[in-house]
Coordinates of C-alpha atoms and ligand atoms in Angstrom, one line a residue:
M1 CA -14.5 -5.5 20.8
I2 CA -13.7 -8.9 19.3
T3 CA -11.7 -10.9 21.7
T4 CA -12.1 -14.6 22.1
G5 CA -11.1 -16.5 25.2
K6 CA -8.9 -15.2 27.9
Y7 CA -5.5 -16.0 29.3
P8 CA -4.0 -18.6 29.3
N9 CA -5.8 -19.5 26.0
L10 CA -5.5 -16.0 24.8
R11 CA -1.9 -14.9 24.3
L12 CA -1.4 -11.7 22.3
R13 CA 2.3 -12.4 22.2
R14 CA 1.7 -15.2 19.7
N15 CA 1.3 -12.5 17.0
R16 CA 4.6 -11.0 17.9
K17 CA 6.7 -14.1 18.3
N18 CA 9.0 -13.4 15.3
D19 CA 9.6 -11.1 12.5
W20 CA 7.5 -12.8 9.8
I21 CA 4.3 -12.8 11.9
R22 CA 4.9 -9.2 13.0
R23 CA 5.1 -8.3 9.3
L24 CA 1.9 -10.2 8.5
T25 CA -0.1 -8.5 11.3
K26 CA 1.3 -5.0 10.9
E27 CA -1.5 -2.5 10.8
N28 CA 0.2 0.6 9.3
A29 CA 3.0 1.1 6.8
L30 CA 5.3 4.0 5.9
S31 CA 6.6 4.3 2.4
V32 CA 8.4 6.9 0.2
D33 CA 4.9 7.5 -1.4
D34 CA 3.9 9.2 1.9
L35 CA 6.6 11.8 1.9
V36 CA 6.8 15.5 0.8
Q37 CA 10.2 17.1 0.7
P38 CA 10.3 20.9 1.4
I39 CA 13.1 22.7 -0.3
F40 CA 14.5 26.2 0.4
I41 CA 15.7 28.3 -2.4
I42 CA 17.8 31.5 -2.6
E43 CA 18.9 34.0 -5.2
G44 CA 22.4 33.8 -6.7
K45 CA 24.6 31.1 -8.3
N46 CA 26.3 28.0 -7.0
K47 CA 25.0 28.4 -3.5
K48 CA 24.2 25.7 -1.0
I49 CA 23.9 27.6 2.3
P50 CA 23.4 25.8 5.6
I51 CA 20.6 27.0 7.7
K52 CA 21.9 27.4 11.2
S53 CA 18.6 26.7 13.0
M54 CA 18.0 23.5 10.9
P55 CA 21.1 21.3 10.9
G56 CA 21.4 19.4 7.7
V57 CA 19.0 21.7 5.7
F58 CA 20.3 24.1 3.0
R59 CA 19.1 26.9 0.9
Y60 CA 19.9 26.2 -2.8
S61 CA 20.4 28.7 -5.7
L62 CA 18.3 27.9 -8.8
D63 CA 21.3 26.5 -10.8
K64 CA 21.5 23.7 -8.2
V65 CA 17.8 23.0 -7.9
N66 CA 17.4 20.6 -10.8
H67 CA 20.3 18.4 -9.6
L68 CA 18.6 18.3 -6.2
V69 CA 15.2 17.4 -7.6
K70 CA 16.7 14.7 -9.9
G71 CA 17.9 13.0 -6.8
L72 CA 14.5 13.2 -5.1
I73 CA 12.8 11.7 -8.2
K74 CA 15.3 8.9 -8.2
I75 CA 14.5 7.8 -4.7
G76 CA 10.8 8.1 -5.4
I77 CA 9.7 11.3 -3.6
P78 CA 6.2 12.2 -5.1
M79 CA 6.2 15.9 -4.3
I80 CA 8.3 18.8 -3.2
A81 CA 7.2 22.0 -1.4
I82 CA 9.1 25.1 -2.5
F83 CA 9.9 27.9 0.0
P84 CA 11.9 31.0 -0.9
Y85 CA 14.4 32.9 1.2
V86 CA 13.5 36.4 0.2
E87 CA 16.0 39.2 0.4
K88 CA 15.1 42.3 2.4
K89 CA 15.1 44.5 -0.7
Y90 CA 12.2 42.5 -2.2
K91 CA 10.0 42.9 0.9
N92 CA 7.5 45.7 1.6
I93 CA 4.4 46.3 3.6
H94 CA 2.2 45.0 0.8
G95 CA 4.2 41.9 0.0
S96 CA 4.0 42.9 -3.6
E97 CA 6.9 40.5 -4.7
A98 CA 4.3 37.7 -4.2
L99 CA 2.7 38.9 -7.4
N100 CA 5.8 39.1 -9.5
E101 CA 5.7 36.4 -12.1
N102 CA 9.5 36.3 -12.0
N103 CA 9.9 36.0 -8.3
L104 CA 12.1 33.2 -7.0
V105 CA 9.3 30.7 -6.4
C106 CA 7.9 31.1 -9.9
R107 CA 11.4 30.8 -11.5
A108 CA 12.2 27.7 -9.5
T109 CA 8.8 26.2 -10.4
R110 CA 9.3 26.9 -14.1
T111 CA 12.8 25.5 -14.0
I112 CA 11.8 22.3 -12.4
K113 CA 8.6 21.8 -14.5
K114 CA 10.4 22.4 -17.7
K115 CA 13.0 19.7 -16.9
F116 CA 10.9 17.1 -15.1
K117 CA 7.3 17.6 -16.3
D118 CA 5.0 15.3 -14.2
K119 CA 7.8 13.2 -12.7
I120 CA 7.3 15.0 -9.4
G121 CA 4.6 17.2 -8.0
I122 CA 5.3 20.8 -7.0
M123 CA 3.5 22.4 -4.1
C124 CA 3.7 26.1 -3.4
D125 CA 2.6 28.0 -0.3
V126 CA 0.1 30.8 -0.7
A127 CA 0.7 33.4 2.0
L128 CA 2.5 36.7 2.1
D129 CA 4.9 36.2 4.9
P130 CA 8.1 35.7 2.9
Y131 CA 7.3 38.9 1.1
T132 CA 6.1 41.3 3.8
S133 CA 8.4 43.6 5.6
H134 CA 6.5 42.9 8.8
G135 CA 6.6 39.1 8.4
H136 CA 2.8 38.6 8.6
D137 CA 0.8 36.4 6.2
G138 CA -1.6 39.2 5.2
I139 CA -2.0 42.9 4.6
I140 CA -2.1 45.2 7.6
K141 CA -4.8 47.9 7.7
S142 CA -5.6 49.9 10.8
N143 CA -3.2 47.7 12.8
Q144 CA -5.1 44.5 11.8
I145 CA -4.4 41.8 9.3
D146 CA -7.1 42.6 6.9
N147 CA -8.8 39.4 5.8
D148 CA -10.7 40.5 2.7
L149 CA -8.0 42.8 1.3
T150 CA -5.5 39.9 1.7
L151 CA -7.8 37.5 -0.1
K152 CA -7.6 39.5 -3.3
I153 CA -3.8 39.3 -3.3
L154 CA -3.7 35.6 -2.3
S155 CA -6.0 34.6 -5.2
K156 CA -3.6 36.4 -7.6
Q157 CA -0.6 34.8 -6.0
A158 CA -2.2 31.4 -6.5
V159 CA -2.9 32.0 -10.2
I160 CA 0.6 33.3 -10.8
Q161 CA 2.1 30.2 -9.2
A162 CA -0.3 27.9 -11.2
R163 CA 0.8 29.7 -14.4
A164 CA 4.5 29.0 -13.5
G165 CA 3.6 25.3 -13.3
C166 CA 2.7 24.7 -9.6
D167 CA 0.6 21.5 -9.3
V168 CA -0.7 21.9 -5.7
I169 CA -1.6 25.3 -4.3
A170 CA -1.2 25.3 -0.6
P171 CA -2.8 28.3 1.2
S172 CA -1.0 28.6 4.6
D173 CA -2.3 32.0 5.5
M174 CA -5.4 31.1 7.6
M175 CA -7.6 33.9 6.2
D176 CA -11.3 33.1 6.1
G177 CA -12.8 32.4 2.7
R178 CA -9.5 31.9 0.9
I179 CA -10.2 28.4 -0.5
A180 CA -13.4 29.5 -2.3
I181 CA -11.8 32.6 -3.7
I182 CA -8.6 30.8 -4.8
R183 CA -10.6 28.0 -6.4
K184 CA -12.7 30.5 -8.3
A185 CA -9.6 32.4 -9.5
L186 CA -7.9 29.2 -10.6
D187 CA -11.0 28.0 -12.5
E188 CA -11.5 31.3 -14.2
N189 CA -7.9 31.1 -15.4
N190 CA -8.3 27.6 -16.8
F191 CA -6.4 25.9 -14.0
N192 CA -9.3 23.6 -13.0
S193 CA -6.9 20.7 -12.7
V194 CA -4.6 22.5 -10.2
S195 CA -5.2 21.1 -6.7
I196 CA -5.7 22.9 -3.5
L197 CA -4.1 21.5 -0.3
S198 CA -5.4 23.7 2.4
Y199 CA -3.4 24.3 5.5
A200 CA -6.9 24.1 7.1
V201 CA -5.7 23.6 10.6
K202 CA -2.7 25.7 11.3
Y203 CA -1.9 26.5 14.9
A204 CA -0.1 29.7 16.1
S205 CA 2.9 27.6 17.1
S206 CA 6.3 28.2 18.6
Y207 CA 7.5 25.3 16.5
Y208 CA 7.8 27.5 13.4
G209 CA 10.9 29.4 14.7
P210 CA 13.6 27.7 12.6
F211 CA 11.5 28.0 9.4
R212 CA 11.1 31.7 9.9
D213 CA 14.8 31.9 10.2
A214 CA 15.1 29.8 7.0
V215 CA 12.9 32.1 4.9
G216 CA 14.3 35.2 6.6
S217 CA 11.2 36.5 8.3
K218 CA 12.1 35.8 11.9
K219 CA 13.7 39.0 12.9
L220 CA 11.1 41.0 11.0
L221 CA 8.0 39.5 12.5
K222 CA 6.1 42.0 14.6
G223 CA 4.0 40.5 17.3
D224 CA 2.5 37.0 16.8
K225 CA 0.0 35.4 14.4
K226 CA -2.7 34.6 17.0
T227 CA -5.4 36.7 15.2
Y228 CA -5.4 34.3 12.3
Q229 CA -3.6 31.1 13.2
M230 CA -5.4 28.8 15.7
D231 CA -5.1 28.7 19.5
Y232 CA -3.4 25.4 20.4
S233 CA -6.0 24.8 23.2
N234 CA -8.7 24.1 20.6
S235 CA -9.9 21.1 18.7
D236 CA -13.6 21.6 17.9
E237 CA -12.5 24.7 16.0
A238 CA -10.1 22.6 13.9
L239 CA -13.1 20.5 12.7
R240 CA -15.0 23.7 11.8
E241 CA -12.0 24.9 9.9
V242 CA -11.7 21.7 7.9
S243 CA -15.4 21.6 7.2
M244 CA -15.4 25.2 5.9
D245 CA -12.4 24.5 3.6
I246 CA -14.0 21.3 2.2
K247 CA -17.2 23.2 1.4
E248 CA -15.1 25.8 -0.3
G249 CA -13.3 23.3 -2.5
A250 CA -10.2 22.0 -0.8
D251 CA -9.0 18.7 -2.3
M252 CA -6.8 17.8 0.6
V253 CA -6.2 19.3 4.1
M254 CA -3.1 19.8 6.2
V255 CA -2.7 19.7 10.0
K256 CA 0.2 21.7 11.2
P257 CA 2.4 21.3 13.3
G258 CA 2.4 17.5 13.4
L259 CA 3.5 15.6 16.5
P260 CA 1.8 17.8 19.1
Y261 CA -1.4 17.5 17.1
L262 CA -1.9 13.8 16.4
D263 CA -5.3 13.9 18.1
I264 CA -6.4 16.5 15.5
I265 CA -5.1 14.4 12.6
S266 CA -7.1 11.5 13.9
D267 CA -10.3 13.5 14.5
V268 CA -10.1 15.1 11.0
K269 CA -9.5 11.8 9.2
K270 CA -12.3 10.0 11.1
K271 CA -14.8 12.7 10.5
F272 CA -14.1 13.9 7.0
K273 CA -12.5 10.9 5.1
I274 CA -10.5 13.4 3.0
P275 CA -6.7 13.1 2.3
V276 CA -5.0 14.5 5.4
F277 CA -1.4 15.7 5.4
A278 CA 0.6 16.2 8.5
Y279 CA 3.4 18.8 8.5
Q280 CA 6.3 17.8 10.7
V281 CA 7.5 21.4 11.1
S282 CA 10.9 23.0 11.5
G283 CA 10.9 23.0 15.3
E284 CA 10.0 19.3 15.4
Y285 CA 12.9 18.6 12.9
S286 CA 15.3 20.6 14.9
L287 CA 14.4 19.0 18.2
I288 CA 15.2 15.6 16.7
M289 CA 18.4 16.8 15.0
N290 CA 19.6 18.4 18.2
S291 CA 19.4 15.0 19.9
I292 CA 22.2 13.8 17.7
K293 CA 24.6 11.4 19.4
N294 CA 28.1 10.8 18.3
G295 CA 27.4 12.7 15.1
T296 CA 24.6 10.4 13.9
V297 CA 20.9 11.1 14.0
N298 CA 18.8 8.3 15.5
E299 CA 17.0 7.1 12.4
K300 CA 14.8 4.8 14.6
I301 CA 13.4 7.9 16.3
I302 CA 12.6 9.5 13.0
L303 CA 10.8 6.3 11.7
E304 CA 8.9 5.9 14.9
T305 CA 7.8 9.5 14.8
L306 CA 6.7 9.3 11.1
M307 CA 4.8 6.1 11.8
S308 CA 2.8 7.9 14.5
F309 CA 1.4 10.2 11.8
K310 CA 0.3 7.2 9.7
R311 CA -1.3 5.6 12.7
A312 CA -3.2 8.8 13.5
G313 CA -4.6 8.7 10.0
A314 CA -2.3 10.9 7.9
N315 CA -2.1 10.0 4.2
A316 CA 1.1 12.0 3.7
I317 CA 3.7 13.8 5.7
V318 CA 5.6 17.0 4.8
T319 CA 9.0 16.5 6.5
Y320 CA 12.5 17.8 6.3
F321 CA 13.6 14.2 6.8
A322 CA 11.9 13.0 3.6
S323 CA 14.9 12.3 1.4
K324 CA 17.1 11.0 4.3
I325 CA 14.4 8.6 5.4
A326 CA 13.2 7.6 2.0
K327 CA 16.5 5.8 1.5
K328 CA 15.8 3.6 4.5
L329 CA 12.4 2.5 3.5
Ligands
LIG1 C1 4.1 30.5 6.1 C2 4.6 29.2 6.6 C3 5.1 28.9 7.8 C4 5.5 27.5 7.7 C5 5.1 27.1 6.5 N1 4.5 28.1 5.8 C6 5.5 29.7 9.0 C7 4.5 30.6 9.6 O1 3.3 30.5 9.5 O2 5.0 31.4 10.4 C8 6.2 26.8 8.8 C9 6.9 25.6 8.4 C10 7.9 25.1 9.4 O3 8.0 25.6 10.6 O4 8.5 24.1 9.1 N2 2.8 30.9 6.2

C-alpha cells in the first residue's frame, strides 16, 4: 500500500474535486473497441422480427443483414457474433444442419464477408444446440451427451464456418478437448490464421433463457446442461478450464454469463494474462431492459455495468447493448 500522510493532510476527495481531475485520474475506460454485437438471423426475405423475451432485439433475414452491418461498421464496432434462428424442419437428433455449407450462418457469413472484407470481424459459435431437436450442444448416445462423438462434428462445423469466412471460431459447447481438435482441423485445412475464442468458462446458467427463445431451442431443450456446463458454485474449476484451453491453443477466452461472474473474470485475467471476453448474456440484457422507466432505458445503468467488466479485467464485452451504447461513448 502506498499512502502518505493521514487525514487531515491526506484528502482523497482532492482527486475527485472536479471533472478534469476525475478524467485525469480515471483508472479504466470503456470504448467502442471493447464491444462485440451479437446478431440473430432468420430465413426469409424482408424480415425484422422482434424477439419477445429480448425487448429491442430483432431477428433479421439475410437481405437485411448487410445494411445492419454497415451501420455497425460506421459506429466502429470491431466484431459481430452471428446466431441463427433455426426452423424446426432443419433440426434433428444429430444436428446435421450444422455441417451444411449452405446453412443460415454460413450464408450470412459469406454475404457479410463478401461485402465488407476485413472492415469488421465475424465470430461464429461452435456448438450443436441451434441444430439439434433436443436442444443440447452435443450428440446424445445412451442418454448422455457423448463428448468424443461430438468433437468430431464440432471440428467439421468449425472448418465449414472458417471456409464461409468466419474470422473467430467460438466453441461454446463445453466438451472436453474441443480446442485442440478444432485447432488441428483448422490448421490442416489451411485456416491457421483463423482465431479461436474459447467459451472456456461457461456456467450452466438460468440467464440464457431469452437467448434460447431467440434461437428457437427453448421449448425443445430436454433437461438441463449441467453435465457439460459448469456448476455456478465453482471457481477453481474455472481456472482449470482456462488452463486446459490455453494449452490446447485458445487465442482468447470467454467467461459467461458476465455480471454474476466478475470474480471469475478477475481471477482469469490475473492468472493467465490472456485476452478475456465477458459475455453479458440475454438474461442480463432482459433484466436491464425490463427496468425501463417512462419508455427509456437507463443508459447510465448500462454504462456502469459495462465498466464493471472492464474493472474486473475484461478486454472486450459481448453485449446486446453494443450498438446502442457505442453511440454514447
Ligand atoms: C449455445 C449458446 C448459448 C448462448 C450462446 N451460445 C446458450 C446455451 O448454452 O444454452 C447464450 C447467450 C445468451 O444467453 O445471451 N451454446
